[in-house]
GROMACS .gro file of C-alpha atoms in nm:
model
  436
    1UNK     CA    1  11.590   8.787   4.504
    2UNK     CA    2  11.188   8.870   4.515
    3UNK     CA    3  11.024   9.044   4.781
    4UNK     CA    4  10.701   9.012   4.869
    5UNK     CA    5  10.441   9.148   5.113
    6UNK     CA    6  10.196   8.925   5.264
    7UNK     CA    7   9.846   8.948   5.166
    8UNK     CA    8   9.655   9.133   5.419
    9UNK     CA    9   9.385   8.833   5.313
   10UNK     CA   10   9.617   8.577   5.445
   11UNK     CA   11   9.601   8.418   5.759
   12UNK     CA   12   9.971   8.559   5.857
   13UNK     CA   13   9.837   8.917   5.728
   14UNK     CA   14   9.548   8.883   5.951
   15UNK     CA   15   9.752   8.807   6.243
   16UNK     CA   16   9.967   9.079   6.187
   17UNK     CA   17   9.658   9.332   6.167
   18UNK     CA   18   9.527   9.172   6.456
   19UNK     CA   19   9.906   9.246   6.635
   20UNK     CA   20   9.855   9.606   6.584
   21UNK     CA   21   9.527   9.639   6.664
   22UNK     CA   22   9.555   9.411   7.003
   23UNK     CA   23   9.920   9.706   7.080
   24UNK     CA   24   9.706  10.011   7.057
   25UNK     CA   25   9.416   9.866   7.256
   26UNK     CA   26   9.322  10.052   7.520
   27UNK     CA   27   9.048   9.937   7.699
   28UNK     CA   28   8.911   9.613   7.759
   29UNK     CA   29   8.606   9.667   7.512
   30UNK     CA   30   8.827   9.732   7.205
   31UNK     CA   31   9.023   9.423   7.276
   32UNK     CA   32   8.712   9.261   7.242
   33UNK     CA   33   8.620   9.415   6.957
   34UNK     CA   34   8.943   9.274   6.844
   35UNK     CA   35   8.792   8.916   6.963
   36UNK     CA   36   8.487   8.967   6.724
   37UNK     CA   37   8.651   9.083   6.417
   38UNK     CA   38   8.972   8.839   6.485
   39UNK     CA   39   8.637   8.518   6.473
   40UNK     CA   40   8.502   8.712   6.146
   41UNK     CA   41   8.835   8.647   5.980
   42UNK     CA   42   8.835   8.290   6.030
   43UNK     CA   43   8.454   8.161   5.996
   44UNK     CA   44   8.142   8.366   5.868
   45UNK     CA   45   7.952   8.317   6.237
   46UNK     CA   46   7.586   8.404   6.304
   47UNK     CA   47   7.563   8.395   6.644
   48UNK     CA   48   7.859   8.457   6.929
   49UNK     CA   49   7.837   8.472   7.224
   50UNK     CA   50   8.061   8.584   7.556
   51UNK     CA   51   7.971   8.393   7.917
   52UNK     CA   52   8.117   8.507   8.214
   53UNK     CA   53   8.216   8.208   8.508
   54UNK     CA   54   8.397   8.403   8.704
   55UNK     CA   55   8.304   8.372   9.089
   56UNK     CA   56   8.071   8.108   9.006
   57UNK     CA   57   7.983   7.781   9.075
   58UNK     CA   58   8.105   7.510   8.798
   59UNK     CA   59   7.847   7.471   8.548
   60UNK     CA   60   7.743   7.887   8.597
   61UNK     CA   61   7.719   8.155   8.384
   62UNK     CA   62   7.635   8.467   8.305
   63UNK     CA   63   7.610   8.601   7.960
   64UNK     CA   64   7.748   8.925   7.900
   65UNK     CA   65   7.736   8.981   7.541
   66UNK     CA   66   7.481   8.842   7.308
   67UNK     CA   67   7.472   8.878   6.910
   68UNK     CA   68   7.219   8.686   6.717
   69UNK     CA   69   6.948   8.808   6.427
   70UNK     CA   70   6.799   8.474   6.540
   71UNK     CA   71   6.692   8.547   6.833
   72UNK     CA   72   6.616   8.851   7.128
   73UNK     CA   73   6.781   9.184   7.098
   74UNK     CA   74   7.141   9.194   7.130
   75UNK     CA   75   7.298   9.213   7.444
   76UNK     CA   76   7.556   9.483   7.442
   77UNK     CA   77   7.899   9.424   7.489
   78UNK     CA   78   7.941   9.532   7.952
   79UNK     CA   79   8.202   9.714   8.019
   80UNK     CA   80   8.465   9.524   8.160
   81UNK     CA   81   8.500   9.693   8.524
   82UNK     CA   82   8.065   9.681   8.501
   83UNK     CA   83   7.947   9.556   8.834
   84UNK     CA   84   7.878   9.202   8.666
   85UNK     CA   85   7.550   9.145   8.928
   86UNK     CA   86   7.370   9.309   8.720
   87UNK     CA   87   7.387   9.029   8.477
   88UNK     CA   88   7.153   8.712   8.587
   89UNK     CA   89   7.329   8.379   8.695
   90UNK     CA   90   7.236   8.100   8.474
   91UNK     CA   91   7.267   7.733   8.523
   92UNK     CA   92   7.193   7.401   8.310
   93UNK     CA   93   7.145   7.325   7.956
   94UNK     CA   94   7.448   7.302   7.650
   95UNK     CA   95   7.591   7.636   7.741
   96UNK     CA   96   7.672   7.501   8.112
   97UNK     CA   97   7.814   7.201   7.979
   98UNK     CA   98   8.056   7.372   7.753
   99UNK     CA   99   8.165   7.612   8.055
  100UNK     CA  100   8.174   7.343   8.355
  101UNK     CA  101   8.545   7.256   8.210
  102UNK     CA  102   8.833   7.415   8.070
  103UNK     CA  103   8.928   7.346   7.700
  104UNK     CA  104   8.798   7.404   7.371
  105UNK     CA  105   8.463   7.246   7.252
  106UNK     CA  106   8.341   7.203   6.895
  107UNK     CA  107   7.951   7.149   6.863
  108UNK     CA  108   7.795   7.001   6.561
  109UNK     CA  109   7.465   7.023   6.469
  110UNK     CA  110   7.356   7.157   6.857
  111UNK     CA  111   7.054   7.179   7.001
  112UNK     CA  112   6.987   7.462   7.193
  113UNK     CA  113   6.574   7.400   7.246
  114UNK     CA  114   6.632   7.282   7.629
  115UNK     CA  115   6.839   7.492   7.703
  116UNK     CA  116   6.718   7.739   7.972
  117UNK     CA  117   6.886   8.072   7.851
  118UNK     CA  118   6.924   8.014   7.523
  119UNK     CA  119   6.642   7.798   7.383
  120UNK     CA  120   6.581   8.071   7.097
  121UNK     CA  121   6.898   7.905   6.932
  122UNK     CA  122   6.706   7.617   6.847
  123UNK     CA  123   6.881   7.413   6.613
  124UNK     CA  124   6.950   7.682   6.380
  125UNK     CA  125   7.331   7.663   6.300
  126UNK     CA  126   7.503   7.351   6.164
  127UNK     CA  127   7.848   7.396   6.342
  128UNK     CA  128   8.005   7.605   6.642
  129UNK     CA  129   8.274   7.635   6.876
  130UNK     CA  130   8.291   7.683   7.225
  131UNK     CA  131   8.644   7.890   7.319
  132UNK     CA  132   8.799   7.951   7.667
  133UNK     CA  133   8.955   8.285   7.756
  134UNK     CA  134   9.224   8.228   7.980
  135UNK     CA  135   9.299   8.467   8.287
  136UNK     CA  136   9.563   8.353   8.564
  137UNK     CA  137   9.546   8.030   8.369
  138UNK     CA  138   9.170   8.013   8.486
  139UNK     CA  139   8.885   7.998   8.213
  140UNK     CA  140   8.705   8.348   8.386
  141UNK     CA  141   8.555   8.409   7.997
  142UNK     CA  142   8.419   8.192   7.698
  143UNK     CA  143   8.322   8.286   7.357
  144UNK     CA  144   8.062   8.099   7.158
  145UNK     CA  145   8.055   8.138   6.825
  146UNK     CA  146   7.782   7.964   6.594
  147UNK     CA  147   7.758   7.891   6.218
  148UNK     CA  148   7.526   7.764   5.966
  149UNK     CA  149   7.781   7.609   5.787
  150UNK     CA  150   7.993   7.317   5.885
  151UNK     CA  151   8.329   7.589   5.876
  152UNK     CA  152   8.366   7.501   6.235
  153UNK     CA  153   8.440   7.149   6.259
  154UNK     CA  154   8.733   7.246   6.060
  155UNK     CA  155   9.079   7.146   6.261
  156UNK     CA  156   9.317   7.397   6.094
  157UNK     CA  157   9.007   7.696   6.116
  158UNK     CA  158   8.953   7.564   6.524
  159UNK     CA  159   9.337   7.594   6.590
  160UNK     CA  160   9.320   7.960   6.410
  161UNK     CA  161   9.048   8.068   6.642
  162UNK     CA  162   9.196   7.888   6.935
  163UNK     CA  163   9.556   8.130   6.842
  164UNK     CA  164   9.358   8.420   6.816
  165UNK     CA  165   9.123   8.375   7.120
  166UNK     CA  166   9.460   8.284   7.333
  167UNK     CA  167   9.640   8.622   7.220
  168UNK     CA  168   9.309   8.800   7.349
  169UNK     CA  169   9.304   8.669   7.671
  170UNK     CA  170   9.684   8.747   7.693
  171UNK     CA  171   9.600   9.104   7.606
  172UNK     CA  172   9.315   9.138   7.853
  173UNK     CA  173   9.546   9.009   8.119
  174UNK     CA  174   9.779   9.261   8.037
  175UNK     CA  175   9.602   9.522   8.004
  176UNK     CA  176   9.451   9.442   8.391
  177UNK     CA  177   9.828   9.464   8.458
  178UNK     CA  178   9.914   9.780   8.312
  179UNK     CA  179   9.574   9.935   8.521
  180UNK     CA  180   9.682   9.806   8.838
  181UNK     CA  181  10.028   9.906   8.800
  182UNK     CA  182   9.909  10.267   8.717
  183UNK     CA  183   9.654  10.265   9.022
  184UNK     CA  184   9.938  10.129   9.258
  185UNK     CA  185  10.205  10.370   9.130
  186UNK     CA  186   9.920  10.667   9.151
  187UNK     CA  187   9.849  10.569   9.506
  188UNK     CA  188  10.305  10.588   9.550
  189UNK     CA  189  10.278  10.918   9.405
  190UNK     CA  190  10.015  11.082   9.665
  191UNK     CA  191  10.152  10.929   9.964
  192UNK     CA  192  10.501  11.046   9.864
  193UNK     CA  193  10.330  11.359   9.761
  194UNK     CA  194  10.175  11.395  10.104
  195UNK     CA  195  10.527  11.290  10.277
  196UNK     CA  196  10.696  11.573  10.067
  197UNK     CA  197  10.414  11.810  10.234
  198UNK     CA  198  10.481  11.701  10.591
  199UNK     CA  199  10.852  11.730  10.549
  200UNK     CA  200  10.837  12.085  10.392
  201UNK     CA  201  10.604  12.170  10.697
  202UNK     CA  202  10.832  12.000  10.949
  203UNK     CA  203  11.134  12.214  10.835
  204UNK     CA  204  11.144  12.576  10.901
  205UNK     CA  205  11.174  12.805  10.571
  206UNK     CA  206  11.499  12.992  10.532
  207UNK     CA  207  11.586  13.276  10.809
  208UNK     CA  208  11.724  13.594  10.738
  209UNK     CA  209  12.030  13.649  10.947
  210UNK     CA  210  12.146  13.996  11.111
  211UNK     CA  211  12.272  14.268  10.946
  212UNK     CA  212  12.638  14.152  10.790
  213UNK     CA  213  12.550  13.780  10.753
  214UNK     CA  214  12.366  13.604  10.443
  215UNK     CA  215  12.240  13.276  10.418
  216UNK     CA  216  12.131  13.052  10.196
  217UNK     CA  217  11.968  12.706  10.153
  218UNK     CA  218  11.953  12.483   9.869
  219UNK     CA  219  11.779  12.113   9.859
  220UNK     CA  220  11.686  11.919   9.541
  221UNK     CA  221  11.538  11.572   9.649
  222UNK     CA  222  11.608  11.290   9.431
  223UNK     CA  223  11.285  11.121   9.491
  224UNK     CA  224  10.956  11.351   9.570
  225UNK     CA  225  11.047  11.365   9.940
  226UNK     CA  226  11.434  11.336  10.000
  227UNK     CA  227  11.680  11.267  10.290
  228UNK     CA  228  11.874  11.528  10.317
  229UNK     CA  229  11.824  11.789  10.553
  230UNK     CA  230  11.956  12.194  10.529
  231UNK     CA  231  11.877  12.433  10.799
  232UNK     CA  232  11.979  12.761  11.046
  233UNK     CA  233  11.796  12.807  11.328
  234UNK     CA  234  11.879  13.019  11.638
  235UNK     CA  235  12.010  12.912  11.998
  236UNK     CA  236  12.126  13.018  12.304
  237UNK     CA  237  12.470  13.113  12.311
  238UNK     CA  238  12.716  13.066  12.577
  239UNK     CA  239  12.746  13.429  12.639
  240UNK     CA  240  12.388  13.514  12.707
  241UNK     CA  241  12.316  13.623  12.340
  242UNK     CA  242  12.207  13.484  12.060
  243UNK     CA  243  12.414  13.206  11.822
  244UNK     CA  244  12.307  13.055  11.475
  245UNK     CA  245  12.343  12.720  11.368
  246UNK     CA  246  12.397  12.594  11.029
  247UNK     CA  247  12.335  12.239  11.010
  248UNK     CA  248  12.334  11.967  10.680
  249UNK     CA  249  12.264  11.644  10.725
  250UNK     CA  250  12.311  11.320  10.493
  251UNK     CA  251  12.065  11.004  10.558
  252UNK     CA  252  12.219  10.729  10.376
  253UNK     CA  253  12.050  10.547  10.103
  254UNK     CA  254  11.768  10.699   9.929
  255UNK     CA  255  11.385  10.614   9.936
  256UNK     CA  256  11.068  10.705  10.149
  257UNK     CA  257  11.215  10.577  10.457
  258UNK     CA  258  11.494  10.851  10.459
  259UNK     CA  259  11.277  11.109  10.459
  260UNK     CA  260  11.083  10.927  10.742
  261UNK     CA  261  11.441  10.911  10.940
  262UNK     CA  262  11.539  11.253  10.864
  263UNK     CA  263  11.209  11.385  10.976
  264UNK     CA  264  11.297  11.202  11.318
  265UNK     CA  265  11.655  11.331  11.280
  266UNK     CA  266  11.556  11.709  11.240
  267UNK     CA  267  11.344  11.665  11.567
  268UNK     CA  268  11.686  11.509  11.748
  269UNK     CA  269  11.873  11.787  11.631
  270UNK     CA  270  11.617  12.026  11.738
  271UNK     CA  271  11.571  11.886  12.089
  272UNK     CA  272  11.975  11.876  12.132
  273UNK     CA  273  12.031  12.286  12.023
  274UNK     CA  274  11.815  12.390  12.316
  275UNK     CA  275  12.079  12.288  12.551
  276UNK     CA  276  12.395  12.224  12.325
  277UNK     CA  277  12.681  12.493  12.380
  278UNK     CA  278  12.830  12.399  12.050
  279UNK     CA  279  12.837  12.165  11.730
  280UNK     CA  280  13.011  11.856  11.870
  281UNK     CA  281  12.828  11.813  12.182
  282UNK     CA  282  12.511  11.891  11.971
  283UNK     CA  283  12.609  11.603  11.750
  284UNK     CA  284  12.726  11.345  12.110
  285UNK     CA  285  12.369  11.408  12.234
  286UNK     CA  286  12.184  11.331  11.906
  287UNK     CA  287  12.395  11.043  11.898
  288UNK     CA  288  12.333  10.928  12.218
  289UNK     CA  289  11.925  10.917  12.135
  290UNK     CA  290  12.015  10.710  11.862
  291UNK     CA  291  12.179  10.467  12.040
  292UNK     CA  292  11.908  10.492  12.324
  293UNK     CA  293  11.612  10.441  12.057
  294UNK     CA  294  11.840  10.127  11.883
  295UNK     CA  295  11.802  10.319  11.543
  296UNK     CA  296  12.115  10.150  11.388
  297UNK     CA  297  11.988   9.910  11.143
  298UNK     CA  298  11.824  10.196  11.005
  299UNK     CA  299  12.057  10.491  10.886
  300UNK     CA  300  12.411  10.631  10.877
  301UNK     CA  301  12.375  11.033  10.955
  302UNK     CA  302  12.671  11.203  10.856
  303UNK     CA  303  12.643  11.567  10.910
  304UNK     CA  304  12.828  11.943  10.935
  305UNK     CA  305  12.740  12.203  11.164
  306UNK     CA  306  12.870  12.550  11.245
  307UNK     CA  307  12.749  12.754  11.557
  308UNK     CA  308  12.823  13.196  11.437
  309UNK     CA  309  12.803  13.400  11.671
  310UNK     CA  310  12.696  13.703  11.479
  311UNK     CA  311  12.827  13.957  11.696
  312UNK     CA  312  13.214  13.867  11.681
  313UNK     CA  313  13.199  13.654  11.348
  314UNK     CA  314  13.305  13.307  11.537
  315UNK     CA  315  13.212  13.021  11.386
  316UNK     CA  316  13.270  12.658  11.535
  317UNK     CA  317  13.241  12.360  11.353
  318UNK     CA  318  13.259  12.031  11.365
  319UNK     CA  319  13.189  11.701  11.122
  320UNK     CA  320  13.009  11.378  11.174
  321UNK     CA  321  13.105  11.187  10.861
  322UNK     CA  322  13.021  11.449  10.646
  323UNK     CA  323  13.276  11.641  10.351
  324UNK     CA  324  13.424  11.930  10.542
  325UNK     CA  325  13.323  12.282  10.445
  326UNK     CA  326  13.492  12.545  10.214
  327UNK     CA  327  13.609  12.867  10.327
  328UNK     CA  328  13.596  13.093  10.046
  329UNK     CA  329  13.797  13.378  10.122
  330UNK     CA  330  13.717  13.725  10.076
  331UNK     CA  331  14.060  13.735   9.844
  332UNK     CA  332  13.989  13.613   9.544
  333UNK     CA  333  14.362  13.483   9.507
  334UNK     CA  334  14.358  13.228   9.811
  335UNK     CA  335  14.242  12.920   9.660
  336UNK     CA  336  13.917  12.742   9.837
  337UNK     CA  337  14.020  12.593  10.158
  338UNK     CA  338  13.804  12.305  10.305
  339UNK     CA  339  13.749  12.333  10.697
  340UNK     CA  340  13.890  11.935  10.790
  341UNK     CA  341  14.052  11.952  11.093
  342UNK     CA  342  13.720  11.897  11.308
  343UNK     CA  343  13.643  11.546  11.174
  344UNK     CA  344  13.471  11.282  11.402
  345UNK     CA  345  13.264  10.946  11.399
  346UNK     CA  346  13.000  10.934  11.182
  347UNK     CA  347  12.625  10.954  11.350
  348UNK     CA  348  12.499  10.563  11.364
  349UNK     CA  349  12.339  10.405  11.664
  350UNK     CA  350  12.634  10.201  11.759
  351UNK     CA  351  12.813  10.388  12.060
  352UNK     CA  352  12.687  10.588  12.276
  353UNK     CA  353  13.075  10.718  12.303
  354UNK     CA  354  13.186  10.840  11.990
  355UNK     CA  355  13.382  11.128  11.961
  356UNK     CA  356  13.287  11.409  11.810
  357UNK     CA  357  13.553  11.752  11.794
  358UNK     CA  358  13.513  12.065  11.663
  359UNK     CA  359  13.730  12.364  11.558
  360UNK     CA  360  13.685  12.713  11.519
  361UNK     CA  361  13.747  13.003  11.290
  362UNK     CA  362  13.689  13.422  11.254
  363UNK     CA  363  13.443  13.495  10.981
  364UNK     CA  364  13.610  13.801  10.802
  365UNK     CA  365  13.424  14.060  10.619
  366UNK     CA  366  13.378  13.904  10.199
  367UNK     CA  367  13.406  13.538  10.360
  368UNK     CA  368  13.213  13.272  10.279
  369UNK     CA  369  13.169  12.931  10.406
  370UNK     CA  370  13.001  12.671  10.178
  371UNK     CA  371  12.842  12.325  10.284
  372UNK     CA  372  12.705  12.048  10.036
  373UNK     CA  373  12.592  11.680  10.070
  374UNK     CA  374  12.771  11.419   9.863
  375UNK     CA  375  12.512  11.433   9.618
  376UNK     CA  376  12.684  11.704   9.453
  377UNK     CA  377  13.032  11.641   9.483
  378UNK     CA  378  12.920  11.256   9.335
  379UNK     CA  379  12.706  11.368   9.048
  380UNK     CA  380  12.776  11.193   8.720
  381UNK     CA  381  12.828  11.318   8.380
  382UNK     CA  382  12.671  11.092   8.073
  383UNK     CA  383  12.979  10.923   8.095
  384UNK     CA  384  12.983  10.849   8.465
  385UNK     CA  385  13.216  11.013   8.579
  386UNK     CA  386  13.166  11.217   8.893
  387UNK     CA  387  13.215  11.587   8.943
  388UNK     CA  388  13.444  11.578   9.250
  389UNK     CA  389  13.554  11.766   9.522
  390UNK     CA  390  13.834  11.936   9.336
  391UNK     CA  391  13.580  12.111   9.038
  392UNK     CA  392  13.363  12.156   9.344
  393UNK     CA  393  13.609  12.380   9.491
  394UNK     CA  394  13.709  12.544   9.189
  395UNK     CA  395  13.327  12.641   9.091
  396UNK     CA  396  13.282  12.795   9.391
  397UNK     CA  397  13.622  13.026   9.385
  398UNK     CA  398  13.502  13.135   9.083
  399UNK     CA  399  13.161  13.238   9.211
  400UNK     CA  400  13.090  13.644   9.311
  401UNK     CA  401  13.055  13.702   9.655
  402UNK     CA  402  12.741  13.664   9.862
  403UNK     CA  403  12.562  13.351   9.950
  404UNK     CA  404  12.317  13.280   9.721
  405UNK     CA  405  12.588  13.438   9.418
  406UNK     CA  406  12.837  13.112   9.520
  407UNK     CA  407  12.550  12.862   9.519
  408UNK     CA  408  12.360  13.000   9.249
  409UNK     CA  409  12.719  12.941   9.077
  410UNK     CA  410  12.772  12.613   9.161
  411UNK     CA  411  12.431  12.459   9.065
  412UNK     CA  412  12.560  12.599   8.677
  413UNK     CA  413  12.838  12.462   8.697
  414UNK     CA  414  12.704  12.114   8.806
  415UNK     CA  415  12.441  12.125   8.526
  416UNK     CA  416  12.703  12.258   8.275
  417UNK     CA  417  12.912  11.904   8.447
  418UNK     CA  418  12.591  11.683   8.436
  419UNK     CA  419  12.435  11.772   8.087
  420UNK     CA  420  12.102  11.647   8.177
  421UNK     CA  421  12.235  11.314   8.348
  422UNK     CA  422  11.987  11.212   8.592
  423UNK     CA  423  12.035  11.245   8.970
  424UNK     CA  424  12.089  10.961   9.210
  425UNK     CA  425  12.109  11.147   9.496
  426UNK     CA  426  11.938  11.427   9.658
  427UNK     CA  427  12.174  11.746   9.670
  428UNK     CA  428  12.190  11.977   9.921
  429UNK     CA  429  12.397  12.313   9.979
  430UNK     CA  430  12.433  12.570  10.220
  431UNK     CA  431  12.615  12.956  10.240
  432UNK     CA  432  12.703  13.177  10.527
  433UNK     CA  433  12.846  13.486  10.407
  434UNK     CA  434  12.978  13.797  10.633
  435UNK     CA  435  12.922  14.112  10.437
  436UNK     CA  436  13.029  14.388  10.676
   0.00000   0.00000   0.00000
């Protein structure tokens, strides 16, 4: 068997260089650089020529590029974004005939004496071709190319040009297409920029809890802005003191509009733990406003909160929908031990009634009480498979103590889990730890 490489003479080995040269294009003047040296190939032109119709009236033009020793200085090539006004209209004459109609046209022997922009031509050039560059399947550009031989009355050396001029216009279009693409995708990334900037603002930064109480707060949005929500703020407690509450929250689905309903979510929850005693009637009133604002083809909210009071290490806690908590305690021998007896209905404007319930526990000195979102529990290796609740649990058993210690621990061990798998879903965590 024989190999052998095309010619880079050959018609194929010209298309092939013109390929590569049309793929690492990057601006519309070097694909039409490509135009001129892919006409060269074929036929040995003096003249071409490239009108412009676009936004004009049939039979209109405006020439845009102009190369000729026959004639006037050369027009330069315009840069394709130019503001084309600058550029007279012309009307009349061969060069409006060839224009007023899509398809190809082959001149011979033309006369160019009468015509109004180009009467320079003369009759110079023996042969020429007159060749539609297609955009949206609409002629916008034409290319005129001129000989003084009789090369371009040639069928097979027409349908070359005509290949060649088509793949140009196909390149052009595309590369319009890749720029407004990047604009559109540029204008995403600032207004989910500017979302992500809002949302940070919205949500108070981390407090420091008092003496013999850390916390900590961990949120890693999937998308610039996320939908997850991670916070401790303090309210009124029932005694007359002062109560913390630990809240995460879970917008379903992912996107800019969860961040939009978790921004409207964190001011529900803030307006319901100026009056709330505790985490379940916290989560009835927020439900409630949902139902009252008809929210529910919107989001599911599943959520965990826990109310400590600080002075006697109570927490109460209850679930809307959300994975329970983990008590870690401080004996390093009692396995991880998820809080699940307070589970209720899941926060959804549907019923105005649903039940929420909520249990309570002591805090002991070395405890710690751990909160995530799904997002962690559900991350996937390279092989899909998720990390689950039970390596979840074991992770953070084998953390040190604090707050930050267990979740600093966990994130390893989900990126030890993950190996570089990309997320699908932010992932949120939260600590309270007793110290003392």
């Amino acid at each position: 068997m024989n190999i052998t490489t095309v010619p880079e003479t050959s018609a194929a080995g010209q298309l092939e260089a013109l390929f590569r040269g049309l793929d690492a294009s990057r601006s519309p003047r070097e694909i039409l650089g490509d135009l001129v040296r892919a006409v060269h190939t074929v036929v040995s032109p003096r003249a071409n020529i490239r009108l412009v119709t676009s936004g004009l009236p049939a039979g209109s033009y405006r020439i845009t590029r102009l190369h000729t020793p026959d004639g006037p200085a050369p027009i330069a090539e315009a840069e394709w974004d130019a503001d084309l006004c600058a550029f007279p209209v012309h009307a009349g004459g061969i060069a409006a005939e060839l224009v007023r109609e899509p398809g190809i046209k082959i001149l011979v022997e033309p006369d160019f004496t009468d015509d109004p922009a180009l009467s320079f031509l003369g009759r110079n050039y023996r042969s020429g071709v007159a060749m539609p560059l297609y955009s949206a399947a609409h002629p916008g550009n034409w290319l005129i190319v001129l000989s003084h031989r009789d090369d371009l009355t040639e069928a097979s050396e027409v349908a070359d040009l005509a290949l060649r001029t088509h793949l140009i216009g196909m390149a052009l279009d595309n590369l319009h297409l890749r720029r407004a693409l990047a604009e559109e995708n540029a204008r995403k990334d600032h207004h989910l920029t500017r979302l992500s900037q809002v949302q940070d603002a919205l949500v108070p930064k981390m407090t420091s809890l008092p003496n013999g109480y850390e916390i900590a707060l961990s949120h890693i949005p999937y998308f610039q802005a996320g939908g997850d929500l991670a916070i401790c703020l303090p309210v009124p407690a029932d005694t007359g003191g002062t109560q913390w509450a630990l809240l995460v929250a879970d917008t379903t689905g992912h996107g800019p509009e969860c961040t939009v309903m978790m921004g409207l979510a964190y001011g529900l929850f803030r307006t319901a733990l100026e009056s709330a005693t505790g985490p379940a009637e916290m989560f009835k009133m927020v439900n409630r406003a949902m139902v009252s604002w008809n929210l529910r083809d919107f989001t599911l909210l599943p959520a965990f909160a826990a109310f400590l009071d600080t002075a006697t290490g109570r927490v109460r806690y209850s679930s809307a929908g959300h994975p329970p908590a983990i008590l870690l305690s401080a004996d390093a021998a009692e396995p991880a031990r998820p809080l699940a007896d307070a589970q209720g209905s899941i926060l959804w404007a549907i019923n105005s009634e649903s039940t929420f319930v909520e249990s309570e526990i002591i805090l002991q000195a070395g405890d710690t009480i751990l909160i995530v979102s799904d997002g962690i529990t559900e991350a996937s290796n390279p092989d899909e498979v998720q990390w689950g609740d039970e390596a979840l649990a074991v992770a953070a058993r084998a953390a040190s103590p604090g707050a930050q210690a267990c979740m600093d621990h966990v994130q390893q061990a989900l990126d030890a889990f993950t190996q570089g798998a990309a997320a699908t879903d932010d992932r949120t965590m939260a600590a309270l730890h007793r110290t003392a």
